[in-house]
């Protein structure tokens, strides 16, 4: 883990056990979203140990505050991604918080994520690519295509891995679409992205005429 922040040495299960009763305690319940967002930002911006970032994400994701995870919080999630700038926190924000907002406002947030996909900041682009991981049949294939294609030439490991991860995850429910995407971008996809995308797919299952994905 490349981090300038020190750790307290808490494992994920131990940290979860510590945070669970605090987050569930009515005495610590946030009265409104301003306090909730302010607490997340304070934990994040005044961090001394990396576990405080994990605590901020746990607070952001807690079920009591689920109604507040909407488009108004996207500037905050963007802040966490840009300032966190490493996979352990970025991926949690992307595949949970950003994904939840996208599901609630697909048109508006689809446009925002398309902008992020072309942003100069590496971790915003990774967020755009993996923001639909876990959506299964609800995944917007046009959005996935529009997030991946501007990044095909990027040789950064975390972008190439993100592309492969996003495609591999979608292959669980749409293997033919993923095969067609990989074939259509054969000359652009990195070896890493291609291997990840096809990891769990059998070549023999490829149909004679695969559907061509949007943008392919």
Coordinates of C-alpha atoms in Angstrom, one line a residue:
X1 CA 0.0 0.0 0.0
X2 CA 1.6 3.3 -1.1
X3 CA 0.4 5.8 1.4
X4 CA 2.0 8.8 3.2
X5 CA -0.6 8.3 5.9
X6 CA 0.2 6.1 8.9
X7 CA -2.1 3.2 9.9
X8 CA -3.4 2.3 13.3
X9 CA -3.1 -1.3 12.2
X10 CA -6.8 -2.2 12.4
X11 CA -8.0 -4.9 10.1
X12 CA -11.2 -4.4 8.2
X13 CA -13.2 -6.7 10.4
X14 CA -11.9 -5.0 13.6
X15 CA -12.5 -1.5 12.2
X16 CA -16.0 -2.5 11.3
X17 CA -16.6 -3.9 14.8
X18 CA -15.5 -0.6 16.3
X19 CA -17.5 1.6 14.0
X20 CA -20.8 -0.4 14.0
X21 CA -22.1 0.5 17.4
X22 CA -21.0 4.2 17.0
X23 CA -22.8 4.5 13.7
X24 CA -25.9 2.8 15.1
X25 CA -26.0 4.8 18.3
X26 CA -29.0 7.3 18.2
X27 CA -26.9 9.7 20.3
X28 CA -24.5 10.1 17.4
X29 CA -27.2 10.3 14.7
X30 CA -26.6 13.3 12.3
X31 CA -29.6 15.7 12.5
X32 CA -29.4 16.8 8.9
X33 CA -27.3 16.4 5.7
X34 CA -25.2 19.5 6.3
X35 CA -23.9 18.0 9.5
X36 CA -23.5 14.6 7.9
X37 CA -21.5 16.0 4.9
X38 CA -19.5 18.3 7.2
X39 CA -18.5 15.3 9.4
X40 CA -17.5 13.3 6.4
X41 CA -15.4 16.1 5.1
X42 CA -13.8 16.8 8.4
X43 CA -12.8 13.2 9.0
X44 CA -11.4 13.2 5.5
X45 CA -9.6 16.5 5.4
X46 CA -8.2 16.4 8.9
X47 CA -7.1 12.8 8.6
X48 CA -4.2 11.7 10.8
X49 CA -4.5 7.9 10.2
X50 CA -5.8 6.1 7.1
X51 CA -8.5 4.4 9.1
X52 CA -10.2 7.8 9.5
X53 CA -10.7 7.8 5.8
X54 CA -12.3 4.4 6.0
X55 CA -14.5 5.7 8.9
X56 CA -15.6 8.6 6.7
X57 CA -16.7 6.2 3.9
X58 CA -18.5 4.0 6.4
X59 CA -20.4 7.1 7.6
X60 CA -21.2 8.1 4.1
X61 CA -22.5 4.6 3.3
X62 CA -24.5 4.0 6.5
X63 CA -28.1 3.1 5.8
X64 CA -29.4 5.8 8.0
X65 CA -28.1 8.4 5.5
X66 CA -29.0 6.6 2.3
X67 CA -31.7 9.2 1.4
X68 CA -29.0 11.8 1.2
X69 CA -26.8 10.0 -1.3
X70 CA -28.0 11.9 -4.3
X71 CA -26.7 14.2 -7.0
X72 CA -26.1 16.9 -4.4
X73 CA -23.4 14.8 -2.8
X74 CA -21.4 14.2 -6.0
X75 CA -19.1 17.2 -5.4
X76 CA -18.2 15.6 -2.1
X77 CA -17.6 12.2 -3.7
X78 CA -15.5 13.9 -6.3
X79 CA -13.4 15.5 -3.5
X80 CA -12.9 12.1 -1.8
X81 CA -11.7 10.6 -5.1
X82 CA -9.4 13.4 -6.1
X83 CA -7.8 13.8 -2.6
X84 CA -7.8 10.1 -1.7
X85 CA -6.2 9.2 -5.1
X86 CA -5.5 5.6 -4.3
X87 CA -7.5 2.4 -5.1
X88 CA -8.5 1.4 -1.5
X89 CA -10.6 4.5 -1.0
X90 CA -11.4 5.4 -4.6
X91 CA -12.9 2.0 -5.4
X92 CA -15.2 2.1 -2.4
X93 CA -16.5 5.5 -3.3
X94 CA -16.9 4.6 -7.0
X95 CA -18.6 1.3 -6.7
X96 CA -20.9 2.2 -3.8
X97 CA -21.5 5.9 -3.4
X98 CA -21.1 7.1 -7.0
X99 CA -23.0 4.0 -8.2
X100 CA -25.9 4.7 -5.9
X101 CA -26.2 8.3 -7.1
X102 CA -26.1 7.1 -10.7
X103 CA -28.9 4.6 -10.1
X104 CA -31.0 7.4 -8.7
X105 CA -30.4 9.9 -11.4
X106 CA -29.1 8.0 -14.5
X107 CA -29.5 10.8 -17.1
X108 CA -27.8 13.6 -15.1
X109 CA -25.1 11.4 -13.6
X110 CA -24.5 9.6 -16.9
X111 CA -23.5 13.0 -18.3
X112 CA -21.3 13.8 -15.3
X113 CA -19.5 10.4 -15.5
X114 CA -18.9 10.9 -19.2
X115 CA -17.1 14.2 -18.3
X116 CA -15.1 12.4 -15.6
X117 CA -14.1 9.7 -18.1
X118 CA -12.2 12.4 -20.1
X119 CA -10.9 14.3 -17.1
X120 CA -7.1 14.8 -16.7
X121 CA -7.3 13.3 -13.2
X122 CA -6.5 9.5 -13.2
X123 CA -8.7 8.6 -10.3
X124 CA -11.8 10.4 -11.7
X125 CA -11.4 8.5 -14.9
X126 CA -11.1 5.2 -13.0
X127 CA -14.2 6.1 -11.0
X128 CA -16.1 6.7 -14.2
X129 CA -15.0 3.3 -15.6
X130 CA -15.9 1.2 -12.5
X131 CA -18.9 3.1 -11.3
X132 CA -21.3 0.5 -12.7
X133 CA -19.5 -2.5 -11.2
X134 CA -22.2 -4.6 -9.5
X135 CA -25.2 -3.2 -11.5
X136 CA -25.6 -6.4 -13.4
X137 CA -28.6 -6.2 -15.8
X138 CA -29.2 -2.6 -14.8
X139 CA -25.8 -1.5 -16.3
X140 CA -26.0 1.1 -19.0
X141 CA -23.9 -0.3 -21.8
X142 CA -23.7 3.0 -23.6
X143 CA -22.3 4.7 -20.5
X144 CA -19.8 1.9 -20.0
X145 CA -18.6 2.2 -23.6
X146 CA -18.4 6.0 -23.3
X147 CA -16.3 5.6 -20.0
X148 CA -13.9 3.1 -21.5
X149 CA -13.2 4.3 -25.0
X150 CA -11.6 7.7 -24.1
X151 CA -9.2 5.7 -21.9
X152 CA -8.2 2.9 -24.2
X153 CA -4.9 4.5 -25.1
X154 CA -3.9 5.1 -21.4
X155 CA -1.1 2.7 -20.4
X156 CA -1.5 3.4 -16.7
X157 CA -2.0 0.2 -14.7
X158 CA -5.0 1.4 -12.7
X159 CA -6.9 2.5 -15.9
X160 CA -6.1 -0.8 -17.7
X161 CA -7.1 -2.8 -14.7
X162 CA -10.3 -0.8 -14.2
X163 CA -11.3 -1.4 -17.9
X164 CA -10.8 -5.1 -17.4
X165 CA -12.6 -5.2 -14.1
X166 CA -15.6 -3.4 -15.5
X167 CA -15.9 -5.6 -18.5
X168 CA -15.3 -8.8 -16.5
X169 CA -18.0 -7.8 -14.0
X170 CA -20.5 -7.2 -16.8
X171 CA -19.6 -10.4 -18.5
X172 CA -21.4 -12.2 -15.7
X173 CA -24.7 -11.1 -17.2
X174 CA -23.8 -10.1 -20.8
X175 CA -21.0 -12.3 -22.0
X176 CA -21.8 -11.9 -25.7
X177 CA -21.8 -8.1 -25.4
X178 CA -18.4 -8.2 -23.6
X179 CA -16.9 -10.5 -26.2
X180 CA -18.2 -8.2 -29.0
X181 CA -16.7 -5.2 -27.2
X182 CA -13.3 -6.9 -26.8
X183 CA -13.3 -8.0 -30.5
X184 CA -14.3 -4.6 -31.7
X185 CA -11.5 -3.0 -29.7
X186 CA -8.9 -5.7 -30.3
X187 CA -6.3 -3.3 -31.5
X188 CA -6.8 -0.8 -28.7
X189 CA -7.3 -2.8 -25.5
X190 CA -4.2 -3.6 -23.5
X191 CA -3.3 -7.2 -22.9
X192 CA -4.2 -6.7 -19.2
X193 CA -7.6 -5.3 -19.9
X194 CA -8.4 -8.1 -22.4
X195 CA -7.3 -10.8 -20.0
X196 CA -9.3 -9.4 -17.2
X197 CA -12.4 -8.9 -19.4
X198 CA -12.3 -12.5 -20.7
X199 CA -11.0 -14.2 -17.5
X200 CA -14.2 -16.2 -16.8
X201 CA -15.4 -16.6 -20.4
X202 CA -14.9 -19.7 -22.5
X203 CA -13.9 -19.1 -26.1
X204 CA -16.1 -21.9 -27.2
X205 CA -19.2 -20.0 -26.0
X206 CA -18.7 -17.2 -28.5
X207 CA -21.7 -17.1 -30.9
X208 CA -21.3 -17.0 -34.7
X209 CA -22.7 -13.5 -34.8
X210 CA -22.1 -11.5 -31.6
X211 CA -24.0 -8.3 -31.1
X212 CA -21.8 -5.2 -31.6
X213 CA -21.7 -3.0 -28.5
X214 CA -22.6 0.7 -28.9
X215 CA -19.6 2.7 -30.0
X216 CA -17.9 -0.4 -31.4

